[in-house]
Amino acid sequence: MQKEQFAVIGMGRFGTSIAKKLHEAGQEVMGIDINADEVEDAELFITHGAVADTTEKATLKSIGISNFDCVIVAIGSNMQASILTVLLLNELGIKKIIAKALNELHGQVLEKVGADWIVYPDKDMGERVAHQLLSPNVLNFIELSNEYSIEEIKIPSSMGGKSLQDLSIRATYHLNVIAVMSHDEVTISPTPDHIMNDGDILIVIGKKSDLSAFSNIE
Ligand code: ADP
């Protein structure tokens, strides 16, 4: 990925996790918090830090927020501060604003005042945990719509030693295999004669109901 300028506002647990991952990926990250201790605690994961109240327009301008391509508003419990911050960032012309919402209503307001992407960490994580409890072979997934997903599914041992053709995944389960992961080796767009080993992981795209049927084979 090209280098972008990221700013994270609110260096609590959520904001710090985002800053850390971006920083590890070599991106420039500014960490901002009203509380100096929070900025200090995150100093290993940020390129620069600023102690600022982001509900004040003049403060946002003085820390140079307009230079950032993407600003993540990770203020959680103080809803008023999170909404005001997003409103001001939008007024200052920030191109990409991502904001954490505590609930649906908070999310709707954030969208109205200019957030481009709303994240619901508790709700999203709760749904992920439930999904993985229901389908233990599903290691990871990306929801594409209400109907379709891409899932990382561990093959049942009964499929070890068989080819994709033998299993007729497309005809029987209506799924398309995008890649096969065998230990550290990844085969993109595997051919029908690709033999799978016990423990391999398939990356498959299809309807959620079909994915669920496939991932629950013993
Ligand atoms: P988490 O659950 O991720 O720890 P919190 O809501 O507890 O989230 O923390 C969010 C952070 O946002 C806190 O460190 C808090 O100091 C910071 N914060 C709250 N209000 C403002 C504000 N007006 N300007 C800047 N930072 C703020």
Coordinates of N, CA and C and ligand atoms in Angstrom, one line a residue:
M1 N 0.8 -1.2 0.0 CA 0.0 0.0 0.0 C 0.9 1.3 0.0
Q2 N 0.4 2.3 -0.7 CA 1.1 3.6 -0.8 C 1.1 4.2 0.6
K3 N 2.1 5.1 0.9 CA 2.1 5.7 2.2 C 1.0 6.8 2.2
E4 N 0.2 6.7 3.3 CA -0.8 7.7 3.5 C -0.6 8.3 4.8
Q5 N -1.2 9.5 5.1 CA -1.0 10.1 6.4 C -2.3 9.8 7.2
F6 N -2.1 9.1 8.3 CA -3.3 8.7 9.1 C -3.2 9.5 10.4
A7 N -4.4 9.9 10.9 CA -4.5 10.5 12.3 C -5.5 9.7 13.0
V8 N -5.2 9.3 14.3 CA -6.1 8.6 15.1 C -6.5 9.5 16.3
I9 N -7.8 9.8 16.4 CA -8.2 10.6 17.6 C -8.8 9.8 18.6
G10 N -8.3 9.8 19.8 CA -8.8 9.0 20.9 C -7.9 7.7 21.0
M11 N -6.9 7.8 21.9 CA -5.9 6.7 22.0 C -6.3 5.8 23.2
G12 N -7.5 5.4 23.2 CA -8.0 4.3 24.1 C -7.6 3.0 23.5
R13 N -8.2 1.9 23.9 CA -7.8 0.5 23.4 C -8.0 0.4 21.9
F14 N -9.2 0.9 21.5 CA -9.5 0.8 20.0 C -8.6 1.6 19.2
G15 N -8.4 2.9 19.5 CA -7.6 3.8 18.8 C -6.1 3.3 18.8
T16 N -5.6 2.8 19.9 CA -4.2 2.4 20.0 C -4.0 1.1 19.1
S17 N -5.0 0.2 19.1 CA -4.9 -1.0 18.3 C -4.8 -0.6 16.8
I18 N -5.6 0.4 16.4 CA -5.5 0.8 15.0 C -4.1 1.4 14.7
A19 N -3.7 2.3 15.6 CA -2.4 3.0 15.4 C -1.3 2.0 15.3
K20 N -1.3 1.0 16.2 CA -0.3 0.0 16.2 C -0.2 -0.8 14.9
K21 N -1.3 -1.2 14.4 CA -1.3 -2.0 13.2 C -0.8 -1.2 12.0
L22 N -1.3 0.1 11.9 CA -0.9 1.0 10.8 C 0.6 1.2 10.9
H23 N 1.1 1.5 12.1 CA 2.5 1.8 12.3 C 3.4 0.5 11.9
E24 N 2.9 -0.7 12.3 CA 3.7 -1.9 12.0 C 3.7 -2.1 10.5
A25 N 2.7 -1.6 9.8 CA 2.7 -1.7 8.3 C 3.5 -0.6 7.7
G26 N 4.2 0.2 8.5 CA 5.1 1.3 7.9 C 4.4 2.6 7.6
Q27 N 3.2 2.7 8.0 CA 2.4 4.0 7.7 C 2.8 5.1 8.8
E28 N 2.6 6.3 8.3 CA 2.8 7.4 9.3 C 1.5 7.6 10.0
V29 N 1.6 7.6 11.4 CA 0.4 7.8 12.2 C 0.5 8.9 13.2
M30 N -0.4 9.8 13.3 CA -0.4 10.8 14.3 C -1.4 10.3 15.4
G31 N -1.1 10.3 16.6 CA -2.0 9.9 17.7 C -2.4 11.1 18.5
I32 N -3.7 11.3 18.6 CA -4.2 12.5 19.3 C -5.1 12.1 20.4
D33 N -5.0 12.8 21.6 CA -5.9 12.5 22.7 C -5.9 13.8 23.6
I34 N -7.1 14.0 24.3 CA -7.2 15.1 25.2 C -6.4 14.9 26.4
N35 N -6.1 13.6 26.7 CA -5.3 13.2 27.9 C -3.9 12.8 27.5
A36 N -3.0 13.6 28.1 CA -1.5 13.5 27.8 C -1.0 12.0 28.1
D37 N -1.5 11.4 29.1 CA -1.1 10.1 29.5 C -1.4 9.1 28.4
E38 N -2.5 9.2 27.8 CA -2.9 8.3 26.7 C -2.0 8.4 25.5
V39 N -1.6 9.6 25.2 CA -0.7 9.8 24.1 C 0.7 9.3 24.4
E40 N 1.1 9.5 25.7 CA 2.4 9.0 26.1 C 2.5 7.5 26.1
D41 N 1.4 6.8 26.5 CA 1.3 5.4 26.6 C 1.4 4.8 25.2
A42 N 1.0 5.5 24.1 CA 1.0 5.0 22.8 C 2.2 5.4 22.0
E43 N 3.2 6.0 22.6 CA 4.3 6.6 21.9 C 5.1 5.7 21.0
L44 N 5.1 4.4 21.4 CA 5.9 3.4 20.6 C 5.2 3.1 19.3
F45 N 3.9 3.4 19.2 CA 3.1 3.0 18.0 C 2.7 4.2 17.1
I46 N 3.2 5.4 17.4 CA 2.8 6.5 16.6 C 4.0 7.3 16.1
T47 N 3.9 8.0 15.0 CA 5.0 8.8 14.4 C 5.1 10.1 15.2
H48 N 3.9 10.7 15.4 CA 3.9 11.9 16.2 C 2.7 11.8 17.2
G49 N 2.7 12.6 18.2 CA 1.6 12.6 19.2 C 1.2 14.1 19.4
A50 N -0.1 14.3 19.7 CA -0.6 15.6 20.0 C -1.6 15.5 21.1
V51 N -1.5 16.4 22.1 CA -2.5 16.4 23.2 C -3.5 17.6 22.8
A52 N -4.7 17.2 22.5 CA -5.6 18.2 22.0 C -7.1 17.8 22.2
D53 N -7.9 18.8 22.4 CA -9.4 18.6 22.5 C -9.9 18.8 21.1
T54 N -10.3 17.7 20.4 CA -10.7 17.8 19.0 C -12.1 18.3 18.8
T55 N -12.7 18.8 19.9 CA -14.1 19.4 19.7 C -13.9 20.9 19.4
E56 N -12.7 21.4 19.4 CA -12.4 22.8 19.1 C -11.8 22.9 17.7
K57 N -12.4 23.7 16.9 CA -12.0 23.8 15.5 C -10.6 24.4 15.4
A58 N -10.3 25.5 16.2 CA -9.0 26.1 16.1 C -7.9 25.2 16.5
T59 N -8.2 24.3 17.5 CA -7.2 23.3 17.9 C -6.9 22.3 16.8
L60 N -8.0 21.8 16.2 CA -7.8 20.9 15.1 C -6.9 21.5 14.0
K61 N -7.2 22.8 13.7 CA -6.4 23.5 12.7 C -4.9 23.6 13.1
S62 N -4.7 23.9 14.4 CA -3.4 24.2 14.8 C -2.5 22.9 14.9
I63 N -3.1 21.7 15.0 CA -2.3 20.5 14.9 C -2.2 20.0 13.5
G64 N -2.7 20.8 12.5 CA -2.5 20.5 11.1 C -3.3 19.3 10.6
I65 N -4.5 19.2 11.2 CA -5.3 18.0 10.8 C -5.6 17.9 9.3
S66 N -5.7 19.1 8.6 CA -6.0 19.1 7.2 C -5.0 18.5 6.3
N67 N -3.8 18.2 6.9 CA -2.8 17.5 6.1 C -3.0 16.0 6.0
F68 N -4.0 15.5 6.8 CA -4.1 14.0 6.8 C -5.2 13.5 5.8
D69 N -4.8 12.4 5.1 CA -5.7 11.8 4.1 C -6.9 11.1 4.8
C70 N -6.6 10.5 5.9 CA -7.6 9.7 6.6 C -7.5 9.9 8.1
V71 N -8.7 10.2 8.7 CA -8.7 10.5 10.2 C -9.7 9.4 10.8
I72 N -9.2 8.8 11.8 CA -10.1 7.8 12.5 C -10.5 8.3 13.8
V73 N -11.8 8.5 14.0 CA -12.3 9.0 15.3 C -12.6 7.8 16.2
A74 N -11.7 7.6 17.1 CA -11.8 6.4 18.0 C -12.3 6.8 19.4
I75 N -13.0 8.0 19.5 CA -13.6 8.4 20.8 C -14.8 7.5 21.0
G76 N -14.9 6.9 22.2 CA -16.0 6.0 22.3 C -17.1 6.6 23.3
S77 N -16.8 6.5 24.6 CA -17.9 6.8 25.5 C -18.4 8.2 25.5
N78 N -17.6 9.2 25.1 CA -18.1 10.5 25.0 C -18.7 10.8 23.6
M79 N -20.0 10.5 23.5 CA -20.7 10.6 22.2 C -20.7 12.0 21.6
Q80 N -20.9 12.9 22.6 CA -21.0 14.3 22.1 C -19.6 14.7 21.5
A81 N -18.5 14.3 22.1 CA -17.2 14.7 21.6 C -17.0 14.0 20.2
S82 N -17.4 12.7 20.1 CA -17.2 12.0 18.9 C -18.0 12.7 17.7
I83 N -19.2 13.1 18.0 CA -20.1 13.7 16.9 C -19.5 15.0 16.5
L84 N -19.2 15.9 17.5 CA -18.6 17.2 17.2 C -17.3 17.1 16.4
T85 N -16.5 16.1 16.8 CA -15.2 16.0 16.1 C -15.4 15.6 14.7
V86 N -16.3 14.7 14.4 CA -16.6 14.3 13.0 C -17.1 15.5 12.2
L87 N -18.1 16.2 12.8 CA -18.6 17.4 12.2 C -17.5 18.4 11.7
L88 N -16.6 18.7 12.7 CA -15.5 19.6 12.4 C -14.6 19.1 11.3
L89 N -14.3 17.8 11.4 CA -13.4 17.2 10.4 C -14.0 17.3 9.0
N90 N -15.3 17.1 9.0 CA -16.0 17.2 7.7 C -15.9 18.7 7.2
E91 N -16.1 19.6 8.1 CA -16.1 21.0 7.7 C -14.7 21.4 7.2
L92 N -13.7 20.8 7.8 CA -12.3 21.1 7.4 C -11.9 20.3 6.1
G93 N -12.8 19.6 5.6 CA -12.5 18.9 4.3 C -11.7 17.7 4.3
I94 N -11.7 16.9 5.4 CA -10.9 15.7 5.4 C -11.6 14.7 4.5
K95 N -10.8 14.0 3.6 CA -11.4 13.2 2.6 C -12.0 11.9 3.1
K96 N -11.3 11.2 4.1 CA -11.8 10.0 4.6 C -11.9 10.0 6.1
I97 N -13.2 10.0 6.6 CA -13.4 10.0 8.1 C -14.0 8.7 8.5
I98 N -13.3 8.0 9.4 CA -13.8 6.7 9.9 C -14.1 6.9 11.4
A99 N -15.3 6.5 11.8 CA -15.7 6.8 13.2 C -16.2 5.5 13.9
K100 N -15.9 5.4 15.2 CA -16.4 4.3 16.0 C -17.8 4.7 16.6
A101 N -18.8 3.9 16.5 CA -20.1 4.2 17.0 C -20.4 3.2 18.2
L102 N -21.1 3.7 19.2 CA -21.4 2.8 20.3 C -22.7 2.0 20.0
N103 N -23.6 2.6 19.2 CA -24.9 2.0 18.9 C -25.4 2.5 17.6
E104 N -26.5 1.9 17.1 CA -27.1 2.3 15.8 C -27.4 3.8 15.7
L105 N -28.0 4.4 16.7 CA -28.3 5.8 16.7 C -27.1 6.7 16.6
H106 N -26.1 6.4 17.4 CA -24.8 7.1 17.3 C -24.3 7.0 15.9
G107 N -24.3 5.8 15.3 CA -23.8 5.6 13.9 C -24.6 6.4 12.9
Q108 N -25.9 6.5 13.1 CA -26.7 7.3 12.1 C -26.3 8.8 12.2
V109 N -26.1 9.3 13.4 CA -25.8 10.7 13.6 C -24.4 10.9 13.0
L110 N -23.5 10.0 13.2 CA -22.1 10.2 12.7 C -22.1 10.2 11.2
E111 N -23.0 9.4 10.6 CA -23.1 9.4 9.1 C -23.7 10.8 8.6
K112 N -24.7 11.3 9.4 CA -25.3 12.6 9.0 C -24.3 13.7 9.0
V113 N -23.4 13.7 10.0 CA -22.4 14.8 10.2 C -21.1 14.6 9.4
G114 N -21.1 13.5 8.6 CA -20.0 13.4 7.6 C -19.0 12.2 7.7
A115 N -19.3 11.2 8.5 CA -18.4 10.1 8.6 C -18.6 9.2 7.3
D116 N -17.5 8.8 6.7 CA -17.6 8.0 5.5 C -17.8 6.5 5.8
W117 N -17.3 6.1 7.0 CA -17.3 4.7 7.3 C -17.5 4.6 8.8
I118 N -18.6 3.9 9.2 CA -18.9 3.8 10.7 C -18.5 2.3 11.1
V119 N -17.8 2.2 12.2 CA -17.4 0.9 12.7 C -18.1 0.7 14.1
Y120 N -18.7 -0.5 14.2 CA -19.4 -0.8 15.5 C -18.6 -2.0 16.1
P121 N -17.5 -1.7 16.8 CA -16.6 -2.7 17.3 C -17.3 -3.8 18.1
D122 N -18.1 -3.4 19.1 CA -18.8 -4.5 19.9 C -19.7 -5.4 19.1
K123 N -20.5 -4.7 18.3 CA -21.5 -5.5 17.5 C -20.8 -6.4 16.5
D124 N -19.8 -5.8 15.8 CA -19.1 -6.6 14.8 C -18.4 -7.8 15.4
M125 N -17.7 -7.5 16.5 CA -16.9 -8.6 17.1 C -17.9 -9.7 17.7
G126 N -19.0 -9.2 18.3 CA -20.0 -10.2 18.8 C -20.5 -11.1 17.7
E127 N -20.8 -10.5 16.5 CA -21.3 -11.3 15.4 C -20.2 -12.3 14.9
R128 N -19.0 -11.8 14.9 CA -17.9 -12.7 14.4 C -17.7 -13.9 15.3
V129 N -17.8 -13.6 16.6 CA -17.6 -14.7 17.6 C -18.7 -15.7 17.4
A130 N -20.0 -15.2 17.3 CA -21.1 -16.1 17.1 C -21.0 -17.0 15.8
H131 N -20.6 -16.3 14.7 CA -20.4 -17.0 13.5 C -19.4 -18.1 13.6
Q132 N -18.3 -17.8 14.3 CA -17.2 -18.8 14.4 C -17.6 -19.9 15.3
L133 N -18.5 -19.6 16.3 CA -19.0 -20.7 17.2 C -19.9 -21.6 16.4
L134 N -20.7 -21.1 15.5 CA -21.6 -21.9 14.8 C -20.9 -22.7 13.7
S135 N -19.9 -22.2 13.1 CA -19.1 -22.9 12.1 C -17.6 -22.9 12.5
P136 N -17.2 -23.8 13.3 CA -15.8 -23.8 13.8 C -14.8 -24.0 12.7
N137 N -15.2 -24.5 11.5 CA -14.1 -24.7 10.5 C -13.9 -23.3 9.7
V138 N -14.7 -22.3 10.0 CA -14.5 -21.0 9.3 C -13.5 -20.2 10.2
L139 N -12.4 -20.0 9.6 CA -11.3 -19.3 10.3 C -11.4 -17.8 10.2
N140 N -12.0 -17.3 9.1 CA -12.1 -15.9 8.9 C -13.2 -15.6 7.8
F141 N -13.8 -14.5 7.7 CA -14.7 -14.2 6.7 C -14.9 -12.7 6.4
I142 N -15.2 -12.4 5.1 CA -15.6 -11.0 4.8 C -17.0 -11.1 4.2
E143 N -17.9 -10.3 4.9 CA -19.2 -10.2 4.4 C -19.3 -9.3 3.2
L144 N -19.8 -9.8 2.1 CA -19.9 -8.9 0.9 C -21.2 -8.2 0.8
S145 N -22.3 -8.9 1.2 CA -23.6 -8.4 1.2 C -24.4 -9.2 2.2
N146 N -25.7 -9.0 2.3 CA -26.5 -9.9 3.2 C -26.5 -11.3 2.7
E147 N -26.3 -11.5 1.4 CA -26.4 -12.9 0.8 C -25.0 -13.6 0.6
Y148 N -24.0 -12.8 0.3 CA -22.7 -13.4 -0.1 C -21.6 -13.1 0.8
S149 N -20.6 -14.0 0.9 CA -19.4 -13.8 1.7 C -18.2 -14.5 1.1
I150 N -17.0 -14.1 1.5 CA -15.8 -14.8 1.2 C -15.4 -15.4 2.5
E151 N -15.1 -16.7 2.6 CA -14.7 -17.4 3.8 C -13.4 -18.2 3.7
E152 N -12.7 -18.2 4.8 CA -11.5 -19.1 4.9 C -12.0 -20.3 5.7
I153 N -12.0 -21.5 5.0 CA -12.6 -22.7 5.6 C -11.6 -23.8 5.6
K154 N -11.4 -24.4 6.8 CA -10.5 -25.5 7.0 C -11.2 -26.7 6.4
I155 N -10.5 -27.5 5.6 CA -11.2 -28.6 5.0 C -11.4 -29.8 6.0
P156 N -12.5 -30.5 5.9 CA -12.6 -31.7 6.8 C -11.6 -32.7 6.4
S157 N -11.2 -33.6 7.3 CA -10.2 -34.6 7.0 C -10.6 -35.5 5.9
S158 N -12.0 -35.7 5.7 CA -12.5 -36.6 4.6 C -12.1 -36.1 3.2
M159 N -11.7 -34.8 3.1 CA -11.4 -34.3 1.8 C -9.9 -34.3 1.5
G160 N -9.1 -34.7 2.5 CA -7.6 -34.8 2.3 C -7.3 -35.8 1.2
G161 N -6.4 -35.5 0.3 CA -6.0 -36.4 -0.8 C -6.9 -36.3 -2.0
K162 N -7.9 -35.5 -2.0 CA -8.8 -35.4 -3.1 C -8.6 -34.2 -3.9
S163 N -8.9 -34.2 -5.2 CA -8.8 -32.9 -6.0 C -10.1 -32.1 -5.9
L164 N -9.9 -30.9 -6.4 CA -11.1 -30.0 -6.3 C -12.2 -30.6 -7.3
Q165 N -11.7 -31.2 -8.4 CA -12.7 -31.9 -9.3 C -13.4 -33.0 -8.6
D166 N -12.6 -33.8 -7.9 CA -13.3 -35.0 -7.2 C -14.4 -34.5 -6.2
L167 N -14.1 -33.3 -5.6 CA -15.1 -32.8 -4.6 C -16.2 -32.1 -5.3
S168 N -16.1 -31.7 -6.6 CA -17.0 -30.9 -7.4 C -17.7 -29.8 -6.5
I169 N -16.8 -29.0 -6.0 CA -17.3 -27.9 -5.1 C -18.2 -27.0 -5.8
R170 N -17.9 -26.7 -7.0 CA -18.8 -25.7 -7.8 C -20.2 -26.4 -8.1
A171 N -20.2 -27.6 -8.6 CA -21.4 -28.2 -8.9 C -22.3 -28.6 -7.7
T172 N -21.6 -29.1 -6.7 CA -22.4 -29.6 -5.5 C -22.8 -28.5 -4.6
Y173 N -21.8 -27.7 -4.3 CA -22.0 -26.6 -3.2 C -22.2 -25.2 -3.8
H174 N -22.1 -25.1 -5.1 CA -22.3 -23.8 -5.8 C -21.3 -22.7 -5.2
L175 N -20.1 -23.2 -4.9 CA -19.0 -22.3 -4.4 C -17.9 -22.2 -5.3
N176 N -17.2 -21.0 -5.3 CA -16.0 -20.9 -6.1 C -14.8 -20.8 -5.2
V177 N -13.7 -21.6 -5.5 CA -12.5 -21.6 -4.7 C -11.6 -20.6 -5.3
I178 N -11.2 -19.6 -4.5 CA -10.4 -18.5 -5.0 C -8.9 -18.9 -4.8
A179 N -8.6 -19.6 -3.6 CA -7.2 -19.9 -3.3 C -7.2 -21.1 -2.4
V180 N -6.1 -21.8 -2.4 CA -5.9 -22.9 -1.4 C -4.6 -22.6 -0.6
M181 N -4.7 -22.6 0.7 CA -3.5 -22.4 1.5 C -3.1 -23.7 2.2
S182 N -1.9 -24.1 1.9 CA -1.3 -25.3 2.5 C -0.1 -24.9 3.2
H183 N -0.1 -24.9 4.5 CA 1.0 -24.3 5.4 C 1.2 -22.9 4.9
D184 N 2.5 -22.6 4.5 CA 2.8 -21.2 4.1 C 2.6 -21.0 2.6
E185 N 2.2 -22.1 1.9 CA 2.1 -22.0 0.4 C 0.7 -21.6 0.0
V186 N 0.5 -20.6 -0.8 CA -0.8 -20.2 -1.3 C -0.9 -20.4 -2.8
T187 N -1.9 -21.1 -3.2 CA -2.2 -21.3 -4.6 C -3.4 -20.5 -5.0
I188 N -3.2 -19.5 -5.8 CA -4.3 -18.6 -6.3 C -5.0 -19.3 -7.5
S189 N -6.3 -19.2 -7.6 CA -7.0 -19.8 -8.7 C -6.5 -21.2 -9.0
P190 N -6.7 -22.1 -8.0 CA -6.2 -23.5 -8.2 C -6.9 -24.2 -9.4
T191 N -6.2 -25.1 -10.1 CA -6.8 -25.8 -11.2 C -7.6 -27.0 -10.7
P192 N -8.6 -27.5 -11.5 CA -9.5 -28.6 -10.9 C -8.7 -29.8 -10.4
D193 N -7.5 -30.0 -11.0 CA -6.7 -31.2 -10.5 C -5.9 -31.0 -9.3
H194 N -6.0 -29.8 -8.7 CA -5.3 -29.5 -7.5 C -5.7 -30.4 -6.3
I195 N -4.7 -31.1 -5.8 CA -4.9 -32.1 -4.7 C -4.8 -31.4 -3.4
M196 N -5.8 -31.6 -2.5 CA -5.8 -31.0 -1.2 C -5.2 -31.9 -0.1
N197 N -4.5 -31.4 0.8 CA -4.0 -32.2 1.9 C -4.8 -31.9 3.2
D198 N -4.8 -32.9 4.1 CA -5.4 -32.7 5.3 C -4.9 -31.4 6.0
G199 N -5.8 -30.5 6.5 CA -5.3 -29.3 7.2 C -5.3 -28.1 6.3
D200 N -5.5 -28.3 4.9 CA -5.5 -27.2 4.0 C -6.7 -26.3 4.3
I201 N -6.5 -25.0 3.9 CA -7.5 -24.0 4.1 C -8.0 -23.5 2.7
L202 N -9.3 -23.5 2.5 CA -9.8 -23.0 1.2 C -10.3 -21.6 1.4
I203 N -10.1 -20.7 0.4 CA -10.7 -19.4 0.4 C -11.8 -19.5 -0.6
V204 N -13.1 -19.4 -0.2 CA -14.2 -19.6 -1.1 C -15.1 -18.5 -1.1
I205 N -15.8 -18.3 -2.2 CA -16.8 -17.2 -2.3 C -18.1 -17.8 -2.7
G206 N -19.2 -17.3 -2.1 CA -20.5 -17.9 -2.5 C -21.6 -17.4 -1.6
K207 N -22.8 -18.0 -1.7 CA -23.9 -17.6 -0.9 C -23.6 -18.1 0.5
K208 N -24.1 -17.3 1.5 CA -23.8 -17.7 2.9 C -24.4 -19.0 3.2
S209 N -25.6 -19.4 2.7 CA -26.2 -20.6 3.0 C -25.4 -21.8 2.5
D210 N -24.8 -21.6 1.3 CA -24.0 -22.7 0.7 C -22.7 -22.8 1.4
L211 N -22.1 -21.7 1.9 CA -20.9 -21.7 2.6 C -21.1 -22.4 3.9
S212 N -22.2 -22.1 4.6 CA -22.5 -22.8 5.8 C -22.7 -24.3 5.7
A213 N -23.3 -24.7 4.6 CA -23.5 -26.2 4.3 C -22.1 -26.8 4.2
F214 N -21.2 -26.1 3.4 CA -19.9 -26.7 3.1 C -19.0 -26.7 4.3
S215 N -19.1 -25.7 5.1 CA -18.2 -25.6 6.3 C -18.6 -26.5 7.4
N216 N -19.8 -27.1 7.3 CA -20.3 -28.0 8.4 C -20.2 -29.5 8.0
I217 N -19.5 -29.7 6.9 CA -19.3 -31.1 6.5 C -18.3 -31.8 7.5
E218 N -18.6 -32.9 8.0 CA -17.7 -33.6 9.0 C -16.5 -34.1 8.3
Ligands
ADP1 P1 -11.7 2.6 24.3 O1 -12.9 1.7 24.7 O2 -11.2 2.3 22.9 O3 -10.6 2.6 25.3 P2 -12.7 5.2 25.2 O4 -13.9 5.8 24.8 O5 -12.5 4.8 26.6 O6 -12.3 4.0 24.2 O7 -11.4 6.1 24.9 C1 -11.4 7.0 23.9 C2 -10.3 8.0 24.1 O8 -10.8 9.3 23.5 C3 -9.9 8.4 25.5 O9 -8.5 8.1 25.7 C4 -10.2 9.8 25.7 O10 -9.3 10.5 26.5 C5 -10.3 10.3 24.2 N1 -11.1 11.5 24.1 C6 -12.3 11.8 24.6 N2 -12.8 13.0 24.3 C7 -11.8 13.6 23.5 C8 -11.7 14.8 22.9 N3 -12.7 15.8 23.0 N4 -10.6 15.1 22.2 C9 -9.6 14.2 22.1 N5 -9.6 12.9 22.7 C10 -10.7 12.6 23.4

